[in-house]
Coordinates of C-alpha atoms in Angstrom, one line a residue:
X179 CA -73.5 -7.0 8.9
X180 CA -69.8 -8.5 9.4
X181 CA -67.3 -6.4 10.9
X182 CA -65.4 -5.9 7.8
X183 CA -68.2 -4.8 6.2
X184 CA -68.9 -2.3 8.7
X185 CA -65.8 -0.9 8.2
X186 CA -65.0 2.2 5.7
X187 CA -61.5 2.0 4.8
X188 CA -59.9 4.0 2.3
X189 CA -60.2 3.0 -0.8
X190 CA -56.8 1.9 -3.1
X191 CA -55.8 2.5 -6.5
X192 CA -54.0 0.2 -9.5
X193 CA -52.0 0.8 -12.2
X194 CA -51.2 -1.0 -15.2
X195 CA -52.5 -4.4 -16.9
X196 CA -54.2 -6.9 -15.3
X197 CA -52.3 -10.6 -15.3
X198 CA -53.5 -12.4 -18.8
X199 CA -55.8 -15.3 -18.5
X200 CA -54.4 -18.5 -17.2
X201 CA -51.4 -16.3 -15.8
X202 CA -50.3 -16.7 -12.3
X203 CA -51.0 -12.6 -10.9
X204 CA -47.9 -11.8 -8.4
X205 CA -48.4 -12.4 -4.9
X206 CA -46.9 -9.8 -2.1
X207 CA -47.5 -10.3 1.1
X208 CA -45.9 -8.8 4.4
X209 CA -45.4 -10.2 7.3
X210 CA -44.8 -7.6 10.4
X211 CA -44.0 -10.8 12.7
X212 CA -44.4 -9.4 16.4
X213 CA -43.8 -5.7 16.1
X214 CA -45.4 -2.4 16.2
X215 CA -47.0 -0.4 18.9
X216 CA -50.3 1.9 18.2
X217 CA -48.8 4.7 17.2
X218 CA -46.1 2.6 14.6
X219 CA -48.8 0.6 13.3
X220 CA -50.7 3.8 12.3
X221 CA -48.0 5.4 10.7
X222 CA -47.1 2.4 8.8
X223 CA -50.4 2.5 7.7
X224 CA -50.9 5.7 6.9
X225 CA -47.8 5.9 4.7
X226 CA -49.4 3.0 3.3
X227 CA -52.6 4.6 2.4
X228 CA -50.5 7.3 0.5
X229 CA -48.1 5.3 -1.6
X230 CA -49.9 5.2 -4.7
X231 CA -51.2 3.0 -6.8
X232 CA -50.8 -0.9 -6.7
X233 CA -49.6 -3.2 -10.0
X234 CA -52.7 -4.2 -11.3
X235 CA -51.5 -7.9 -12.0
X236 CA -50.7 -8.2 -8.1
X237 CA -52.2 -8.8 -5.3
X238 CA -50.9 -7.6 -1.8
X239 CA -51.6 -8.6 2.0
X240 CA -50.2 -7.8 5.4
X241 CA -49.5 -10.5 7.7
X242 CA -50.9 -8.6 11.0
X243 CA -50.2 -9.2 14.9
X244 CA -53.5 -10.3 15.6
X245 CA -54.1 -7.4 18.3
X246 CA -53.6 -5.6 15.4
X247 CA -56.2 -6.6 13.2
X248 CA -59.1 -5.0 13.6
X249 CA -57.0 -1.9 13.6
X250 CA -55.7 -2.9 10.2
X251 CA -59.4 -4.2 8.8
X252 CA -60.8 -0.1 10.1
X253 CA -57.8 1.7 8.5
X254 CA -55.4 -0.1 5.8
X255 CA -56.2 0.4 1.9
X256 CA -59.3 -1.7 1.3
X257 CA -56.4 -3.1 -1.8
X258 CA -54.5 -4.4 0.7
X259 CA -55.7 -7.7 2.2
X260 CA -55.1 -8.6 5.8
X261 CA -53.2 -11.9 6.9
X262 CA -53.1 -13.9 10.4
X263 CA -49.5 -15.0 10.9
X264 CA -50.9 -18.1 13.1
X265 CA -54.4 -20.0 13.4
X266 CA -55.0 -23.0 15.4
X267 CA -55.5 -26.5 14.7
X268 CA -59.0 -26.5 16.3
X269 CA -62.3 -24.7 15.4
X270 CA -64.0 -22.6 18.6
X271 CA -64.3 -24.2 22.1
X272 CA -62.1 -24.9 24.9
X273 CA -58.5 -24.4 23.7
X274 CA -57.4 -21.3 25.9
X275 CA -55.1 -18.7 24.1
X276 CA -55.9 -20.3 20.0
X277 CA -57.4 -18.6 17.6
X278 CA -59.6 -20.2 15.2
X279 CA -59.8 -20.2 11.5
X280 CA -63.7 -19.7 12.0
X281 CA -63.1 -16.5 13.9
X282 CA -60.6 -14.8 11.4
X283 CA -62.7 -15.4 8.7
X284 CA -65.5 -14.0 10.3
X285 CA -63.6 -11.2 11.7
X286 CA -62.9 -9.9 8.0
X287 CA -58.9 -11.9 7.6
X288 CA -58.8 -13.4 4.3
X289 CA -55.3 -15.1 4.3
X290 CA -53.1 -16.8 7.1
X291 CA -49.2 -17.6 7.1
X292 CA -48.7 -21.1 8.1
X293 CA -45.2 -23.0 8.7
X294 CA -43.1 -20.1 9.3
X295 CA -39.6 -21.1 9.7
X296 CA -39.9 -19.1 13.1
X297 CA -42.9 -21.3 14.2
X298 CA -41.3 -24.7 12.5
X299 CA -38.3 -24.2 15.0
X300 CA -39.9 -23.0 18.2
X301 CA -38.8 -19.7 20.5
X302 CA -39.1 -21.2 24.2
X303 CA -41.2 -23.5 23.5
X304 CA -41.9 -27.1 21.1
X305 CA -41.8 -26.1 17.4
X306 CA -44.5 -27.1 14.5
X307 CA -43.7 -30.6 12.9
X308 CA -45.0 -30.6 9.2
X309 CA -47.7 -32.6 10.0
X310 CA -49.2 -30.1 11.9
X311 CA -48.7 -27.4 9.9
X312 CA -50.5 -29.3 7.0
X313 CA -53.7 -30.4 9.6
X314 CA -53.8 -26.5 10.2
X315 CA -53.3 -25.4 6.6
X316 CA -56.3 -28.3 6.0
X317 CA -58.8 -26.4 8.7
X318 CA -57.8 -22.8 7.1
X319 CA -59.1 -23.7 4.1
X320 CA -62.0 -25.6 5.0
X321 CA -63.2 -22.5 6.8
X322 CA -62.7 -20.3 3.8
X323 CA -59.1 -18.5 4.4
X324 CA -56.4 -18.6 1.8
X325 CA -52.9 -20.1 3.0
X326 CA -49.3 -19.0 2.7
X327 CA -47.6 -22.0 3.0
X328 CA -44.0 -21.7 4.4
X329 CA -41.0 -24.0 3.5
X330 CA -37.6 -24.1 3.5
X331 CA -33.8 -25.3 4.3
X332 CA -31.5 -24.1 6.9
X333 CA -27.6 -23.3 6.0
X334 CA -26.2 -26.6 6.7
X335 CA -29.3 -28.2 4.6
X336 CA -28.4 -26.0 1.6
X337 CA -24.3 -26.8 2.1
X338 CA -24.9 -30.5 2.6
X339 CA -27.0 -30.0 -1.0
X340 CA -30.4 -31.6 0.5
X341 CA -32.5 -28.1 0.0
X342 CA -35.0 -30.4 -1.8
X343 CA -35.0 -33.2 0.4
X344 CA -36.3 -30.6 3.2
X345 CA -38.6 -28.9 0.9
X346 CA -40.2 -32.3 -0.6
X347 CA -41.0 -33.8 3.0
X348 CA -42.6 -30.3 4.1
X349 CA -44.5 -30.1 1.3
X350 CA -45.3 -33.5 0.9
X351 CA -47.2 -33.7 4.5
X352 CA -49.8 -31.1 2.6
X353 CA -49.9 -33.3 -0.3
X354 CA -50.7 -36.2 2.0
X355 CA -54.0 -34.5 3.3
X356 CA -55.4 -31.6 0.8
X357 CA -57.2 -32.1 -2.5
X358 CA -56.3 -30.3 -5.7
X359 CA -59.3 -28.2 -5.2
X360 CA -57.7 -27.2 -2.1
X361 CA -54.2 -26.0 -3.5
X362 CA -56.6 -23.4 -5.3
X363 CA -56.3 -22.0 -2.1
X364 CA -52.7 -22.5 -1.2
X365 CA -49.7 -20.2 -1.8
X366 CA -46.0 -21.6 -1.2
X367 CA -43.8 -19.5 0.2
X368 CA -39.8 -20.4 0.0
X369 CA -37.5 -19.0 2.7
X370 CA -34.7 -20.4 2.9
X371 CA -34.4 -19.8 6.4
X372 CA -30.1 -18.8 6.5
X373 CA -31.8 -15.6 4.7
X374 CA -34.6 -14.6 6.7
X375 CA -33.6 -11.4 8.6
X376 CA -29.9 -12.2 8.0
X377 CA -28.9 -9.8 5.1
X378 CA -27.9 -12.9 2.9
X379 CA -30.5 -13.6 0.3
X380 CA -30.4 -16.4 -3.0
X381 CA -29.1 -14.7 -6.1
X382 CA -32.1 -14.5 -8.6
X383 CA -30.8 -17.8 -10.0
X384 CA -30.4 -19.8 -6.9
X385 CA -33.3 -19.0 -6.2
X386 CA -35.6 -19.4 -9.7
X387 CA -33.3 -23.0 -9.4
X388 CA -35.1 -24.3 -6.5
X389 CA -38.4 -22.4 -7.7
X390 CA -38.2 -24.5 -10.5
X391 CA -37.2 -28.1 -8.7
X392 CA -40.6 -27.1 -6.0
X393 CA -42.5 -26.4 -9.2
X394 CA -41.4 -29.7 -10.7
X395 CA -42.3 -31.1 -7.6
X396 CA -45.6 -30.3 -7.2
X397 CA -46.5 -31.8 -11.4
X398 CA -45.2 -34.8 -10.0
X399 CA -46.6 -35.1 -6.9
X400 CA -50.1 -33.5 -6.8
X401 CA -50.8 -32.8 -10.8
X402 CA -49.5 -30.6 -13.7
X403 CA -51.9 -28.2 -13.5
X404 CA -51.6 -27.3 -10.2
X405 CA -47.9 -26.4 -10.2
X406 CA -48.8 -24.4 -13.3
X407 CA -51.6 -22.6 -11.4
X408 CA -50.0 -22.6 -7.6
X409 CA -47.8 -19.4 -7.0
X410 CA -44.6 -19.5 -5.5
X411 CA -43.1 -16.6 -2.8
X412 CA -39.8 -15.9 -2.1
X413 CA -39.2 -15.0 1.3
X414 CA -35.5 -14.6 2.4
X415 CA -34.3 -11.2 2.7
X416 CA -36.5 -9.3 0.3
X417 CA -36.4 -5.8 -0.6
X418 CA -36.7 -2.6 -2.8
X419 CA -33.1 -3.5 -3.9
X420 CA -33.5 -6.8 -4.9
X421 CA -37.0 -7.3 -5.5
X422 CA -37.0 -6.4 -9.1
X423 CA -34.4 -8.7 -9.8
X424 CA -36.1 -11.7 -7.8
X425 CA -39.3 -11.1 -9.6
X426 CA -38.8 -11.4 -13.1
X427 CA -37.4 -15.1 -12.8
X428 CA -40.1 -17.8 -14.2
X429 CA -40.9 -19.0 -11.1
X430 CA -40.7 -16.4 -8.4
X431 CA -44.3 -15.4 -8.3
X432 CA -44.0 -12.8 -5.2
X433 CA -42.5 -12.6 -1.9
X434 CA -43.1 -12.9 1.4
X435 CA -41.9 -9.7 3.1
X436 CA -40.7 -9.4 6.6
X437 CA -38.4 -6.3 7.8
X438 CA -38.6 -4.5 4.5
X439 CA -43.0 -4.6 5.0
X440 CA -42.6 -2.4 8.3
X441 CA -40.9 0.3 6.1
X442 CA -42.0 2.2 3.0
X443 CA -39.4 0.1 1.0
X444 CA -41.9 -2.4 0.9
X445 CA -43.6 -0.4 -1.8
X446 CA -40.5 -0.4 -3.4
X447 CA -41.2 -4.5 -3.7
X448 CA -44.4 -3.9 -4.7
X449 CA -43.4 -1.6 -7.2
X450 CA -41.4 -4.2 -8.5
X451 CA -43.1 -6.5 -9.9
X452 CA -42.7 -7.1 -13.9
X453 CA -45.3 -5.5 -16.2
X454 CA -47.3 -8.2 -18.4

């Protein structure tokens, strides 16, 4: 018996339709970065556990610390799916301090974020090129987990107008190396990275705008039917307030939720997306 089979977690509720056939279903995901203690992380969780019932055409996941898993896999919603926010390049062996795809899947972790703008840059230490960040997102999926894939410009990208440029060649080092099988498996999430924990976020229209080029990217790049099927986050600066607003553009097919996921407001996103 696997761990997360072991476990008895509450069970969740839905609401609503389900997405139509051949519909891309919403995708909210959270992503608590490094934060919490014991005691936060079961109150967040908790709260959680209580908010009510989920949109029945959406699908929701956490983005754990990964000390904070297992807590997460005993005691969160069993309608809430648990993210890694990292996983190594490597499977098991000699590679001090990584975490392998193998062992999350085993441990119960379904999804992992990939290509954070956080991890792209670096804190202290060498950032994540795209090539890496593909190679990983390549292992993650051969050992079963599903990826959000992170992309986006900084200000001065935006302002000099090259937002696509930087999107294309982070997106294109995936294209390089995963099949279209693969992107079965693949979320993208966009955050524009002047937005993530800034307060500033797109307008709904900037941001179905480059939704739409990323789409458009994809048909040409990897096939038609995969930017009709592959969903598309939005990650800068989510929220209760905005969420609605964000979500019923075209091609906004989530978020990717950081401060406003350690709150209750992130049920607020939730609760935001569209009705079929």
């Amino acid at each position: 018996m696997s761990f997360s089979s072991a476990c008895k977690r509450p069970s969740g509720s839905s609401k609503g339709t389900p997405a139509p056939e051949g519909e891309r279903k919403y995708l909210i995901g959270g992503n608590w970065k490094c934060n919490g203690t014991i005691a936060s992380l079961e109150k967040i969780i908790s709260e959680f556990n209580a908010a009510g019932p989920i949109p029945a055409n959406a699908e929701v996941v956490i983005g754990c610390p990964a000390m904070h898993i297992p807590i997460a896999l005993m005691s969160l919603r069993d309608d809430i799916e648990i993210a890694a926010q990292n996983c190594s390049l490597t499977g098991c062996g000699a590679y001090t301090g990584e975490i392998a795809a193998s062992q999350l899947k085993d441990m119960g972790v379904t999804w992992v974020i990939l290509g954070h703008s956080e991890r792209r840059e670096g804190f202290g230490m060498a950032g994540e090129d795209s090539e890496l960040v593909a190679k990983k997102t390549k292992k993650a999926i051969e050992e079963g987990l599903k990826v959000m894939f992170c992309i986006g410009e900084k200000k001065e990208e935006r302002e000099a107008g090259t937002t696509m440029d930087v999107c294309a060649s982070q997106l294109k080092a995936a294209a390089d190396i995963l099949s279209k099988e693969d992107w079965a498996n693949v979320s993208i999430a966009y955050e524009p990275v002047w937005a993530i924990g800034t307060g500033l976020t797109a307008t709904p229209e900037m941001a179905q705008e480059t939704h739409a080029n990323i789409r458009a990217w994809v048909a040409e790049n990897v096939g038609q039917d995969v930017a009709d099927a592959v969903r598309i986050q939005y990650g800068g600066s989510m929220k209760g307030a905005n969420a609605a607003d964000l979500l019923a553009q075209a091609d906004i097919d989530g978020g990717l939720i950081g401060g406003a996921s350690l709150t209750m407001d992130f049920f607020n996103c939730v609760n935001g997306v569209p009705s079929p």
